[in-house]
Short mmCIF file of C-alpha atoms in Angstrom, two decimals:
data_model
loop_
_atom_site.label_atom_id
_atom_site.label_comp_id
_atom_site.label_asym_id
_atom_site.label_seq_id
_atom_site.Cartn_x
_atom_site.Cartn_y
_atom_site.Cartn_z
CA MET A 1 144.62 -136.49 95.69
CA THR A 2 148.53 -135.58 96.62
CA PRO A 3 149.91 -134.79 99.83
CA GLU A 4 149.51 -130.86 98.94
CA HIS A 5 146.37 -131.11 98.39
CA VAL A 6 145.39 -132.97 101.38
CA LEU A 7 147.31 -130.18 103.68
CA ALA A 8 145.55 -127.37 101.72
CA LEU A 9 142.32 -128.94 102.22
CA TYR A 10 142.83 -129.32 105.85
CA GLU A 11 143.95 -125.89 106.10
CA GLN A 12 140.74 -124.92 104.75
CA LYS A 13 138.48 -127.32 106.67
CA ILE A 14 140.31 -126.68 109.92
CA ASN A 15 138.30 -123.28 109.59
CA SER A 16 134.83 -124.64 109.87
CA HIS A 17 135.54 -125.69 113.48
CA ARG A 18 133.79 -128.84 112.88
CA PHE A 19 135.96 -131.82 113.64
CA GLU A 20 133.92 -134.28 111.34
CA GLU A 21 135.26 -132.30 108.67
CA LEU A 22 138.79 -133.18 109.46
CA VAL A 23 138.11 -136.97 110.32
CA PRO A 24 138.85 -138.05 106.50
CA LEU A 25 142.26 -136.23 106.51
CA PHE A 26 143.62 -137.88 109.35
CA SER A 27 144.75 -141.39 110.11
CA ASP A 28 142.98 -143.52 112.82
CA ASN A 29 146.27 -143.82 114.91
CA ALA A 30 147.66 -139.99 114.06
CA VAL A 31 149.62 -138.31 116.78
CA ILE A 32 149.43 -134.59 117.08
CA TRP A 33 151.91 -132.67 119.64
CA PHE A 34 150.44 -129.09 120.83
CA SER A 35 152.17 -127.04 123.34
CA ASP A 36 149.45 -128.42 126.03
CA GLY A 37 150.31 -132.04 125.34
CA SER A 38 150.38 -135.02 122.63
CA HIS A 39 147.29 -136.45 121.67
CA ARG A 40 147.16 -140.07 120.05
CA GLY A 41 144.23 -141.39 118.03
CA LEU A 42 140.75 -139.55 116.48
CA GLU A 43 138.97 -139.13 120.07
CA ALA A 44 142.20 -137.56 121.86
CA ILE A 45 142.72 -135.23 118.98
CA ARG A 46 138.81 -134.44 118.49
CA ILE A 47 139.19 -133.33 122.32
CA ALA A 48 142.26 -131.29 121.73
CA PHE A 49 140.83 -129.29 118.95
CA GLU A 50 137.59 -128.73 120.35
CA GLU A 51 139.19 -127.33 123.41
CA THR A 52 141.10 -124.90 121.49
CA TRP A 53 138.28 -123.85 119.25
CA ALA A 54 136.27 -123.49 122.95
CA LYS A 55 139.11 -120.71 123.97
CA ILE A 56 139.81 -118.78 120.85
CA ALA A 57 136.42 -117.65 119.62
CA ASP A 58 136.15 -117.06 115.98
CA GLU A 59 139.43 -118.43 115.27
CA THR A 60 141.16 -118.42 111.79
CA TYR A 61 144.08 -120.69 111.10
CA TRP A 62 146.42 -120.74 108.09
CA LEU A 63 149.81 -121.61 106.98
CA GLU A 64 152.73 -120.28 105.41
CA ASP A 65 156.24 -120.58 104.01
CA ARG A 66 155.48 -124.31 103.35
CA GLN A 67 158.65 -126.38 102.55
CA TRP A 68 158.22 -130.15 101.44
CA LEU A 69 161.08 -132.08 103.19
CA GLY A 70 160.38 -134.92 101.04
CA THR A 71 157.73 -136.60 99.25
CA GLY A 72 157.89 -140.30 98.23
CA ASP A 73 155.38 -142.96 97.26
CA GLU A 74 154.32 -143.63 100.68
CA THR A 75 155.37 -140.74 103.10
CA ALA A 76 155.70 -137.01 102.47
CA ALA A 77 156.57 -134.28 105.11
CA CYS A 78 155.84 -130.53 105.38
CA ILE A 79 157.07 -127.72 107.67
CA TYR A 80 155.81 -124.15 107.64
CA THR A 81 154.65 -121.47 109.69
CA PHE A 82 151.37 -121.35 111.02
CA HIS A 83 149.09 -118.48 112.00
CA TRP A 84 145.97 -117.93 113.86
CA THR A 85 143.65 -114.75 114.62
CA GLY A 86 140.49 -114.79 116.83
CA LEU A 87 139.04 -113.74 120.07
CA TRP A 88 140.81 -114.92 123.44
CA ASP A 89 138.36 -113.92 126.59
CA GLY A 90 136.58 -111.51 124.38
CA ARG A 91 139.97 -109.62 122.91
CA PRO A 92 141.36 -109.75 119.73
CA ALA A 93 144.36 -112.12 119.61
CA ARG A 94 146.67 -113.63 117.20
CA GLY A 95 149.79 -116.00 117.40
CA LYS A 96 152.05 -117.95 115.08
CA GLY A 97 154.69 -120.70 115.23
CA ARG A 98 156.33 -123.37 113.44
CA GLY A 99 154.68 -126.60 112.21
CA THR A 100 155.53 -130.02 110.72
CA THR A 101 153.03 -132.28 109.19
CA VAL A 102 153.56 -135.92 108.40
CA LEU A 103 151.40 -138.00 105.68
CA CYS A 104 151.46 -141.29 104.83
CA LYS A 105 149.64 -143.25 102.19
CA GLU A 106 147.05 -145.45 103.62
CA ALA A 107 144.99 -147.92 101.24
CA GLY A 108 146.00 -145.59 98.29
CA THR A 109 145.00 -142.37 100.09
CA TRP A 110 147.06 -139.70 101.86
CA LYS A 111 146.48 -139.31 105.49
CA ILE A 112 147.75 -136.72 108.28
CA THR A 113 149.52 -139.17 110.66
CA HIS A 114 151.77 -136.69 112.59
CA GLU A 115 151.47 -132.88 113.13
CA HIS A 116 153.69 -130.99 115.42
CA LEU A 117 152.89 -127.30 116.43
CA SER A 118 155.09 -125.48 118.72
CA ARG A 119 156.22 -121.69 119.38
CA PHE A 120 159.36 -120.17 117.46
CA PRO A 121 162.65 -120.85 119.92
CA ASP A 122 163.16 -116.85 119.54
CA GLY A 123 159.62 -115.95 120.36
CA ARG A 124 159.09 -114.43 117.45
#
């Protein structure tokens, strides 16, 4: 599988809202940076995802404008715009921001080692 396939699979599986489906895509030592803080390792990442899914009911998440900054034999990095829709406090809500995902090869398999999601600096 290529880094592009892993990121596409991640985008698909994240909408199941079942973290166990995402585990095979992450490095055990992955680091995720969200607006609410940094999360290192699978257990901390699990908690962050599950807290988000609990806040945003029926969330759908997707990526657009992927730009691969580099894809080598062992590492790859992609920037993109992320979008989400769902129900926040029972009301329709949506948002978007910018994201970065870094993947590394571990024992011949591409794994997500870092993800950074943030708001656009201009608030768009």
